[in-house]
């Protein structure tokens, strides 16, 4: 979707114009940590000298071999020795990373930038520069998210949904994201409570998209149902058991207070609750057969995800309770245990 000038200006206003020192340090110390070289050459007397691309100093070396891993005697960096007399026609390093910051215009919003970074040694290695190109911008604020990225012609466009370049157009490059930048960006905003610390998705963009739209992510995670959040982000079948727009835990889970207490007790003894288990329990409440959470868990184990469609068909003709008792009897007649 092409952006009009006004909308583009409004989105760009959330972001700084320049690359900060923090970003530069992150690139030097993590993203392009392996892009440190000592270029060697010999003087007329045969003594080898090296130039370190990290500390920018020239010094005498101990006859380093081409592509040998060495330590710079000036800055102590781990480097790769390169003979300056060899061709560098393909010598450039690149990577992609996502960097989070606070919005410059909205106090409760956080932003992220997808940045393609290149360090080119093909010309003069002494003047090799680190070049940054912002390829995508994201704004997350309570209730909504927006993403814009650049088309091949350089025009900015608005995407219909949040899209991670780390698993898309940049997936064949080394990809990174800064969790430290997230910690700093969310401080003082509503996102500091969204439990992001407990998740480790590709670059966290899809997580913040979900957390921006549905604050109940916090409720589910603190209850111990982080697997529900993961299933949602991965796009797996949720059986419509979660009311993502719910304002309270009761409404989110479609359960009463006693049900939630029982659910907590069940989880305290390491019973795994997945969306299918909750679906069976909710359906049994609906058809008034009222099997317990333990029985719902047993039934989900007996059925597994492979037979969930069969359950949907059977419940048109009978109750979840009767299905559970029949399947338990079949399992026990074969000497199997439900738990």
mmCIF file of C-alpha atoms in Angstrom:
data_model
loop_
_atom_site.group_PDB
_atom_site.id
_atom_site.type_symbol
_atom_site.label_atom_id
_atom_site.label_comp_id
_atom_site.label_asym_id
_atom_site.label_seq_id
_atom_site.Cartn_x
_atom_site.Cartn_y
_atom_site.Cartn_z
ATOM 1 C CA UNK A 1 0.000 0.000 0.000
ATOM 2 C CA UNK A 2 1.642 3.214 -1.151
ATOM 3 C CA UNK A 3 2.078 5.932 1.459
ATOM 4 C CA UNK A 4 0.917 9.479 0.960
ATOM 5 C CA UNK A 5 3.417 12.184 1.878
ATOM 6 C CA UNK A 6 1.583 13.223 5.054
ATOM 7 C CA UNK A 7 1.332 9.674 6.407
ATOM 8 C CA UNK A 8 4.972 9.003 5.611
ATOM 9 C CA UNK A 9 6.013 12.149 7.484
ATOM 10 C CA UNK A 10 3.886 11.169 10.499
ATOM 11 C CA UNK A 11 5.481 7.724 10.704
ATOM 12 C CA UNK A 12 9.031 8.977 10.111
ATOM 13 C CA UNK A 13 8.554 11.530 12.899
ATOM 14 C CA UNK A 14 8.706 8.671 15.422
ATOM 15 C CA UNK A 15 12.326 7.951 14.448
ATOM 16 C CA UNK A 16 15.672 9.764 14.754
ATOM 17 C CA UNK A 17 17.386 10.809 11.535
ATOM 18 C CA UNK A 18 20.878 9.620 12.436
ATOM 19 C CA UNK A 19 22.548 6.429 13.568
ATOM 20 C CA UNK A 20 23.310 6.730 17.271
ATOM 21 C CA UNK A 21 26.563 5.858 19.000
ATOM 22 C CA UNK A 22 24.733 2.977 20.718
ATOM 23 C CA UNK A 23 23.849 1.485 17.337
ATOM 24 C CA UNK A 24 27.386 1.941 16.060
ATOM 25 C CA UNK A 25 28.798 0.242 19.154
ATOM 26 C CA UNK A 26 26.302 -2.616 18.786
ATOM 27 C CA UNK A 27 27.364 -3.143 15.169
ATOM 28 C CA UNK A 28 31.069 -3.019 16.016
ATOM 29 C CA UNK A 29 30.860 -5.269 19.064
ATOM 30 C CA UNK A 30 28.206 -7.782 18.000
ATOM 31 C CA UNK A 31 26.778 -7.581 14.491
ATOM 32 C CA UNK A 32 30.096 -7.139 12.674
ATOM 33 C CA UNK A 33 32.360 -8.451 15.406
ATOM 34 C CA UNK A 34 33.943 -10.811 12.881
ATOM 35 C CA UNK A 35 34.721 -7.931 10.534
ATOM 36 C CA UNK A 36 38.076 -7.119 12.109
ATOM 37 C CA UNK A 37 41.185 -7.563 10.014
ATOM 38 C CA UNK A 38 44.896 -6.917 10.106
ATOM 39 C CA UNK A 39 46.150 -6.098 6.615
ATOM 40 C CA UNK A 40 49.810 -6.932 6.290
ATOM 41 C CA UNK A 41 52.608 -5.707 4.040
ATOM 42 C CA UNK A 42 56.405 -5.796 4.121
ATOM 43 C CA UNK A 43 58.869 -2.941 4.191
ATOM 44 C CA UNK A 44 61.989 -2.791 2.044
ATOM 45 C CA UNK A 45 63.956 -4.521 4.802
ATOM 46 C CA UNK A 46 61.536 -7.440 4.837
ATOM 47 C CA UNK A 47 59.845 -6.538 8.146
ATOM 48 C CA UNK A 48 56.110 -7.216 8.151
ATOM 49 C CA UNK A 49 53.747 -4.481 9.296
ATOM 50 C CA UNK A 50 50.055 -4.724 9.977
ATOM 51 C CA UNK A 51 47.143 -2.277 9.895
ATOM 52 C CA UNK A 52 44.202 -3.086 12.192
ATOM 53 C CA UNK A 53 40.828 -2.087 10.757
ATOM 54 C CA UNK A 54 39.344 -1.858 14.261
ATOM 55 C CA UNK A 55 41.787 0.429 16.103
ATOM 56 C CA UNK A 56 43.142 2.027 12.885
ATOM 57 C CA UNK A 57 46.768 1.597 14.005
ATOM 58 C CA UNK A 58 49.855 0.342 12.147
ATOM 59 C CA UNK A 59 52.446 -1.766 13.969
ATOM 60 C CA UNK A 60 55.135 -4.412 13.505
ATOM 61 C CA UNK A 61 53.847 -7.978 13.327
ATOM 62 C CA UNK A 62 55.287 -11.472 13.684
ATOM 63 C CA UNK A 63 54.945 -12.580 10.074
ATOM 64 C CA UNK A 64 51.233 -13.365 10.062
ATOM 65 C CA UNK A 65 49.999 -15.668 7.323
ATOM 66 C CA UNK A 66 47.063 -14.821 5.070
ATOM 67 C CA UNK A 67 43.724 -15.778 6.729
ATOM 68 C CA UNK A 68 45.446 -16.631 10.019
ATOM 69 C CA UNK A 69 43.449 -15.759 13.131
ATOM 70 C CA UNK A 70 45.552 -13.372 15.214
ATOM 71 C CA UNK A 71 45.232 -10.885 18.050
ATOM 72 C CA UNK A 72 45.949 -7.201 17.518
ATOM 73 C CA UNK A 73 48.798 -6.156 19.803
ATOM 74 C CA UNK A 74 47.361 -2.631 20.029
ATOM 75 C CA UNK A 75 43.660 -3.144 20.840
ATOM 76 C CA UNK A 76 43.622 -6.877 21.750
ATOM 77 C CA UNK A 77 40.917 -7.594 19.158
ATOM 78 C CA UNK A 78 40.577 -11.041 17.619
ATOM 79 C CA UNK A 79 41.264 -10.437 13.929
ATOM 80 C CA UNK A 80 41.910 -12.233 10.658
ATOM 81 C CA UNK A 81 45.200 -11.465 8.922
ATOM 82 C CA UNK A 82 44.912 -10.462 5.273
ATOM 83 C CA UNK A 83 47.770 -9.882 2.857
ATOM 84 C CA UNK A 84 47.299 -6.397 1.431
ATOM 85 C CA UNK A 85 48.785 -7.553 -1.869
ATOM 86 C CA UNK A 86 45.949 -9.993 -2.565
ATOM 87 C CA UNK A 87 42.784 -9.112 -4.451
ATOM 88 C CA UNK A 88 39.755 -7.924 -2.476
ATOM 89 C CA UNK A 89 37.164 -7.955 -5.243
ATOM 90 C CA UNK A 90 34.617 -9.793 -3.054
ATOM 91 C CA UNK A 91 35.712 -8.608 0.367
ATOM 92 C CA UNK A 92 32.808 -6.954 2.098
ATOM 93 C CA UNK A 93 30.857 -7.928 5.200
ATOM 94 C CA UNK A 94 27.137 -7.425 5.646
ATOM 95 C CA UNK A 95 24.391 -8.250 8.114
ATOM 96 C CA UNK A 96 20.869 -7.286 9.107
ATOM 97 C CA UNK A 97 19.629 -6.283 12.540
ATOM 98 C CA UNK A 98 16.574 -4.889 14.314
ATOM 99 C CA UNK A 99 17.023 -2.039 16.778
ATOM 100 C CA UNK A 100 14.346 -0.838 19.209
ATOM 101 C CA UNK A 101 13.904 2.703 20.560
ATOM 102 C CA UNK A 102 11.328 4.932 22.189
ATOM 103 C CA UNK A 103 9.087 6.917 19.879
ATOM 104 C CA UNK A 104 10.081 10.567 19.514
ATOM 105 C CA UNK A 105 6.457 11.690 19.267
ATOM 106 C CA UNK A 106 4.348 9.301 21.368
ATOM 107 C CA UNK A 107 5.298 8.600 25.018
ATOM 108 C CA UNK A 108 3.582 5.189 25.102
ATOM 109 C CA UNK A 109 4.903 3.953 21.759
ATOM 110 C CA UNK A 110 8.065 2.039 20.956
ATOM 111 C CA UNK A 111 9.700 1.741 17.563
ATOM 112 C CA UNK A 112 11.947 -0.677 15.723
ATOM 113 C CA UNK A 113 14.099 -0.290 12.644
ATOM 114 C CA UNK A 114 15.304 -3.052 10.358
ATOM 115 C CA UNK A 115 18.795 -2.042 9.248
ATOM 116 C CA UNK A 116 21.010 -3.533 6.556
ATOM 117 C CA UNK A 117 24.665 -2.824 7.330
ATOM 118 C CA UNK A 118 27.669 -3.216 4.992
ATOM 119 C CA UNK A 119 31.376 -2.753 5.570
ATOM 120 C CA UNK A 120 33.235 -2.651 2.250
ATOM 121 C CA UNK A 121 36.971 -3.383 1.915
ATOM 122 C CA UNK A 122 37.064 -3.697 -1.867
ATOM 123 C CA UNK A 123 38.616 -0.282 -2.416
ATOM 124 C CA UNK A 124 41.004 1.184 0.161
ATOM 125 C CA UNK A 125 40.885 -0.942 3.317
ATOM 126 C CA UNK A 126 42.207 1.975 5.395
ATOM 127 C CA UNK A 127 39.148 4.057 4.594
ATOM 128 C CA UNK A 128 36.519 1.286 4.718
ATOM 129 C CA UNK A 129 33.289 2.722 6.085
ATOM 130 C CA UNK A 130 30.293 1.129 7.733
ATOM 131 C CA UNK A 131 27.193 1.965 5.712
ATOM 132 C CA UNK A 132 23.678 1.726 7.110
ATOM 133 C CA UNK A 133 20.447 1.397 5.167
ATOM 134 C CA UNK A 134 17.101 1.388 6.965
ATOM 135 C CA UNK A 135 14.895 -1.093 5.121
ATOM 136 C CA UNK A 136 11.878 -1.239 7.453
ATOM 137 C CA UNK A 137 10.290 0.828 10.222
ATOM 138 C CA UNK A 138 7.834 -0.325 12.885
ATOM 139 C CA UNK A 139 5.714 1.592 15.376
ATOM 140 C CA UNK A 140 4.007 -0.228 18.252
ATOM 141 C CA UNK A 141 1.576 1.592 20.487
ATOM 142 C CA UNK A 142 -1.323 0.373 22.635
ATOM 143 C CA UNK A 143 -4.065 -0.803 20.307
ATOM 144 C CA UNK A 144 -2.202 -0.819 17.015
ATOM 145 C CA UNK A 145 0.985 -1.518 15.073
ATOM 146 C CA UNK A 146 2.264 -0.226 11.763
ATOM 147 C CA UNK A 147 5.065 -1.272 9.446
ATOM 148 C CA UNK A 148 6.540 0.483 6.442
ATOM 149 C CA UNK A 149 9.325 -0.803 4.219
ATOM 150 C CA UNK A 150 11.139 0.197 1.066
ATOM 151 C CA UNK A 151 10.293 -1.118 -2.362
ATOM 152 C CA UNK A 152 13.139 -1.880 -4.763
ATOM 153 C CA UNK A 153 12.769 1.613 -6.242
ATOM 154 C CA UNK A 154 13.293 3.142 -2.810
ATOM 155 C CA UNK A 155 9.699 4.243 -2.236
ATOM 156 C CA UNK A 156 8.192 3.640 1.193
ATOM 157 C CA UNK A 157 5.032 1.539 1.414
ATOM 158 C CA UNK A 158 2.746 0.542 4.269
ATOM 159 C CA UNK A 159 2.329 -3.184 4.881
ATOM 160 C CA UNK A 160 -1.029 -4.696 5.758
ATOM 161 C CA UNK A 161 0.485 -6.528 8.708
ATOM 162 C CA UNK A 162 3.748 -6.776 10.621
ATOM 163 C CA UNK A 163 6.333 -8.644 8.604
ATOM 164 C CA UNK A 164 9.765 -9.762 9.811
ATOM 165 C CA UNK A 165 12.505 -9.300 7.244
ATOM 166 C CA UNK A 166 14.756 -11.575 9.321
ATOM 167 C CA UNK A 167 12.678 -14.536 8.146
ATOM 168 C CA UNK A 168 11.877 -12.977 4.772
ATOM 169 C CA UNK A 169 13.994 -10.945 2.393
ATOM 170 C CA UNK A 170 16.974 -10.896 4.788
ATOM 171 C CA UNK A 171 16.856 -14.558 5.830
ATOM 172 C CA UNK A 172 20.039 -15.486 3.958
ATOM 173 C CA UNK A 173 22.075 -12.846 5.776
ATOM 174 C CA UNK A 174 23.360 -12.975 9.327
ATOM 175 C CA UNK A 175 20.465 -11.540 11.338
ATOM 176 C CA UNK A 176 20.468 -10.050 14.818
ATOM 177 C CA UNK A 177 18.305 -8.037 17.173
ATOM 178 C CA UNK A 178 19.233 -6.154 20.320
ATOM 179 C CA UNK A 179 17.453 -7.245 23.497
ATOM 180 C CA UNK A 180 19.299 -4.485 25.337
ATOM 181 C CA UNK A 181 17.659 -1.930 23.049
ATOM 182 C CA UNK A 182 14.248 -3.469 23.847
ATOM 183 C CA UNK A 183 14.856 -3.115 27.583
ATOM 184 C CA UNK A 184 15.699 0.555 27.152
ATOM 185 C CA UNK A 185 12.854 1.248 24.706
ATOM 186 C CA UNK A 186 10.032 -0.214 26.829
ATOM 187 C CA UNK A 187 11.102 1.484 30.066
ATOM 188 C CA UNK A 188 8.408 3.921 31.187
ATOM 189 C CA UNK A 189 5.855 2.650 28.643
ATOM 190 C CA UNK A 190 3.000 0.178 28.980
ATOM 191 C CA UNK A 191 5.147 -2.360 27.140
ATOM 192 C CA UNK A 192 7.417 -2.748 30.143
ATOM 193 C CA UNK A 193 4.684 -4.940 31.687
ATOM 194 C CA UNK A 194 4.050 -7.149 28.649
ATOM 195 C CA UNK A 195 6.434 -9.925 29.841
ATOM 196 C CA UNK A 196 8.606 -9.701 26.720
ATOM 197 C CA UNK A 197 11.591 -10.945 28.736
ATOM 198 C CA UNK A 198 10.099 -14.447 28.765
ATOM 199 C CA UNK A 199 10.071 -14.788 24.973
ATOM 200 C CA UNK A 200 12.801 -15.285 22.409
ATOM 201 C CA UNK A 201 11.237 -15.071 18.953
ATOM 202 C CA UNK A 202 13.276 -14.287 15.820
ATOM 203 C CA UNK A 203 13.458 -10.533 16.337
ATOM 204 C CA UNK A 204 10.452 -10.017 18.658
ATOM 205 C CA UNK A 205 8.525 -7.976 16.087
ATOM 206 C CA UNK A 206 5.591 -10.392 15.954
ATOM 207 C CA UNK A 207 5.509 -10.520 19.738
ATOM 208 C CA UNK A 208 5.258 -6.749 20.102
ATOM 209 C CA UNK A 209 2.629 -6.674 17.373
ATOM 210 C CA UNK A 210 0.543 -9.119 19.437
ATOM 211 C CA UNK A 211 1.233 -7.333 22.732
ATOM 212 C CA UNK A 212 0.257 -3.988 21.214
ATOM 213 C CA UNK A 213 -3.083 -5.294 19.992
ATOM 214 C CA UNK A 214 -3.908 -7.598 22.895
ATOM 215 C CA UNK A 215 -2.827 -6.611 26.434
ATOM 216 C CA UNK A 216 -4.043 -10.024 27.650
ATOM 217 C CA UNK A 217 -0.649 -11.371 26.585
ATOM 218 C CA UNK A 218 0.483 -10.217 30.034
ATOM 219 C CA UNK A 219 -2.333 -12.140 31.798
ATOM 220 C CA UNK A 220 -1.663 -15.369 29.918
ATOM 221 C CA UNK A 221 2.075 -15.263 30.476
ATOM 222 C CA UNK A 222 1.825 -14.537 34.198
ATOM 223 C CA UNK A 223 -0.692 -17.370 34.572
ATOM 224 C CA UNK A 224 1.828 -19.720 32.985
ATOM 225 C CA UNK A 225 0.155 -19.996 29.586
ATOM 226 C CA UNK A 226 3.023 -18.600 27.529
ATOM 227 C CA UNK A 227 2.556 -21.574 25.192
ATOM 228 C CA UNK A 228 -0.792 -20.039 24.160
ATOM 229 C CA UNK A 229 1.005 -16.849 23.150
ATOM 230 C CA UNK A 230 3.538 -18.882 21.178
ATOM 231 C CA UNK A 231 0.825 -20.886 19.422
ATOM 232 C CA UNK A 232 -0.889 -17.629 18.424
ATOM 233 C CA UNK A 233 2.312 -16.118 17.042
ATOM 234 C CA UNK A 234 3.191 -19.308 15.167
ATOM 235 C CA UNK A 235 -0.269 -19.273 13.596
ATOM 236 C CA UNK A 236 -1.325 -22.649 14.993
ATOM 237 C CA UNK A 237 -4.910 -23.697 15.680
ATOM 238 C CA UNK A 238 -6.200 -22.016 18.844
ATOM 239 C CA UNK A 239 -9.742 -23.492 18.619
ATOM 240 C CA UNK A 240 -11.056 -20.011 19.465
ATOM 241 C CA UNK A 241 -10.561 -20.699 23.168
ATOM 242 C CA UNK A 242 -9.085 -17.262 23.895
ATOM 243 C CA UNK A 243 -10.988 -14.015 23.788
ATOM 244 C CA UNK A 244 -8.008 -11.865 22.843
ATOM 245 C CA UNK A 245 -9.991 -8.669 23.369
ATOM 246 C CA UNK A 246 -10.990 -9.613 26.917
ATOM 247 C CA UNK A 247 -10.235 -7.056 29.609
ATOM 248 C CA UNK A 248 -10.065 -9.523 32.522
ATOM 249 C CA UNK A 249 -8.575 -12.993 32.871
ATOM 250 C CA UNK A 250 -12.072 -14.480 33.295
ATOM 251 C CA UNK A 251 -13.211 -13.010 30.000
ATOM 252 C CA UNK A 252 -9.960 -13.860 28.213
ATOM 253 C CA UNK A 253 -10.191 -17.556 29.137
ATOM 254 C CA UNK A 254 -13.995 -17.674 29.194
ATOM 255 C CA UNK A 255 -13.796 -19.257 32.659
ATOM 256 C CA UNK A 256 -15.136 -18.346 36.094
ATOM 257 C CA UNK A 257 -12.928 -17.663 39.108
ATOM 258 C CA UNK A 258 -13.191 -21.227 40.432
ATOM 259 C CA UNK A 259 -12.200 -22.625 37.040
ATOM 260 C CA UNK A 260 -9.143 -20.380 36.980
ATOM 261 C CA UNK A 261 -8.167 -21.478 40.499
ATOM 262 C CA UNK A 262 -8.449 -25.115 39.426
ATOM 263 C CA UNK A 263 -6.399 -24.329 36.332
ATOM 264 C CA UNK A 264 -3.647 -22.817 38.499
ATOM 265 C CA UNK A 265 -3.648 -25.920 40.726
ATOM 266 C CA UNK A 266 -3.405 -28.188 37.710
ATOM 267 C CA UNK A 267 -0.471 -26.281 36.304
ATOM 268 C CA UNK A 268 1.283 -26.338 39.682
ATOM 269 C CA UNK A 269 1.623 -30.130 39.358
ATOM 270 C CA UNK A 270 3.079 -29.801 35.870
ATOM 271 C CA UNK A 271 0.001 -30.717 33.888
ATOM 272 C CA UNK A 272 0.457 -29.168 30.455
ATOM 273 C CA UNK A 273 -2.507 -27.119 29.319
ATOM 274 C CA UNK A 274 -2.679 -26.505 25.586
ATOM 275 C CA UNK A 275 -5.426 -24.859 23.538
ATOM 276 C CA UNK A 276 -7.017 -28.230 22.726
ATOM 277 C CA UNK A 277 -7.276 -29.120 26.434
ATOM 278 C CA UNK A 278 -8.992 -25.816 27.169
ATOM 279 C CA UNK A 279 -11.261 -26.316 24.152
ATOM 280 C CA UNK A 280 -12.448 -29.692 25.505
ATOM 281 C CA UNK A 281 -13.093 -28.211 28.935
ATOM 282 C CA UNK A 282 -15.034 -25.255 27.528
ATOM 283 C CA UNK A 283 -17.093 -27.552 25.297
ATOM 284 C CA UNK A 284 -17.955 -29.813 28.224
ATOM 285 C CA UNK A 285 -19.214 -26.775 30.118
ATOM 286 C CA UNK A 286 -21.236 -25.831 27.073
ATOM 287 C CA UNK A 287 -22.902 -29.263 26.730
ATOM 288 C CA UNK A 288 -23.239 -29.494 30.546
ATOM 289 C CA UNK A 289 -21.295 -32.750 30.834
ATOM 290 C CA UNK A 290 -18.796 -30.761 32.922
ATOM 291 C CA UNK A 291 -15.704 -32.937 32.892
ATOM 292 C CA UNK A 292 -12.850 -31.704 35.068
ATOM 293 C CA UNK A 293 -9.631 -30.072 33.899
ATOM 294 C CA UNK A 294 -7.789 -33.310 34.691
ATOM 295 C CA UNK A 295 -10.247 -35.246 32.541
ATOM 296 C CA UNK A 296 -9.952 -32.649 29.768
ATOM 297 C CA UNK A 297 -6.183 -33.084 29.932
ATOM 298 C CA UNK A 298 -6.559 -36.888 29.792
ATOM 299 C CA UNK A 299 -8.916 -36.658 26.830
ATOM 300 C CA UNK A 300 -6.558 -34.337 24.954
ATOM 301 C CA UNK A 301 -3.726 -36.814 25.597
ATOM 302 C CA UNK A 302 -5.826 -39.722 24.341
ATOM 303 C CA UNK A 303 -6.973 -37.828 21.280
ATOM 304 C CA UNK A 304 -3.850 -35.831 20.503
ATOM 305 C CA UNK A 305 -4.016 -33.109 17.886
ATOM 306 C CA UNK A 306 -4.389 -35.726 15.162
ATOM 307 C CA UNK A 307 -7.939 -36.601 16.252
ATOM 308 C CA UNK A 308 -9.314 -33.198 17.102
ATOM 309 C CA UNK A 309 -11.480 -33.163 13.979
ATOM 310 C CA UNK A 310 -13.041 -36.462 15.053
ATOM 311 C CA UNK A 311 -13.963 -34.887 18.395
ATOM 312 C CA UNK A 312 -15.680 -32.020 16.611
ATOM 313 C CA UNK A 313 -17.759 -34.499 14.597
ATOM 314 C CA UNK A 314 -18.631 -36.717 17.569
ATOM 315 C CA UNK A 315 -19.768 -33.851 19.785
ATOM 316 C CA UNK A 316 -22.557 -33.127 17.306
ATOM 317 C CA UNK A 317 -24.149 -36.405 18.430
ATOM 318 C CA UNK A 318 -23.047 -36.755 22.050
ATOM 319 C CA UNK A 319 -21.358 -34.915 24.891
ATOM 320 C CA UNK A 320 -17.686 -34.405 25.657
ATOM 321 C CA UNK A 321 -18.236 -36.298 28.925
ATOM 322 C CA UNK A 322 -19.507 -39.405 27.135
ATOM 323 C CA UNK A 323 -16.665 -39.235 24.632
ATOM 324 C CA UNK A 324 -14.193 -39.048 27.515
ATOM 325 C CA UNK A 325 -15.671 -42.024 29.391
ATOM 326 C CA UNK A 326 -15.822 -44.148 26.240
ATOM 327 C CA UNK A 327 -12.231 -43.427 25.240
ATOM 328 C CA UNK A 328 -10.952 -43.952 28.787
ATOM 329 C CA UNK A 329 -12.669 -47.341 28.889
ATOM 330 C CA UNK A 330 -11.077 -48.310 25.568
ATOM 331 C CA UNK A 331 -7.633 -47.255 26.763
ATOM 332 C CA UNK A 332 -7.952 -49.095 30.064
ATOM 333 C CA UNK A 333 -9.196 -52.264 28.382
ATOM 334 C CA UNK A 334 -5.908 -52.320 26.464
ATOM 335 C CA UNK A 335 -3.899 -51.833 29.628
ATOM 336 C CA UNK A 336 -2.977 -48.259 28.832
ATOM 337 C CA UNK A 337 -2.949 -45.417 31.317
ATOM 338 C CA UNK A 338 -4.330 -42.006 30.563
ATOM 339 C CA UNK A 339 -1.720 -40.167 32.605
#
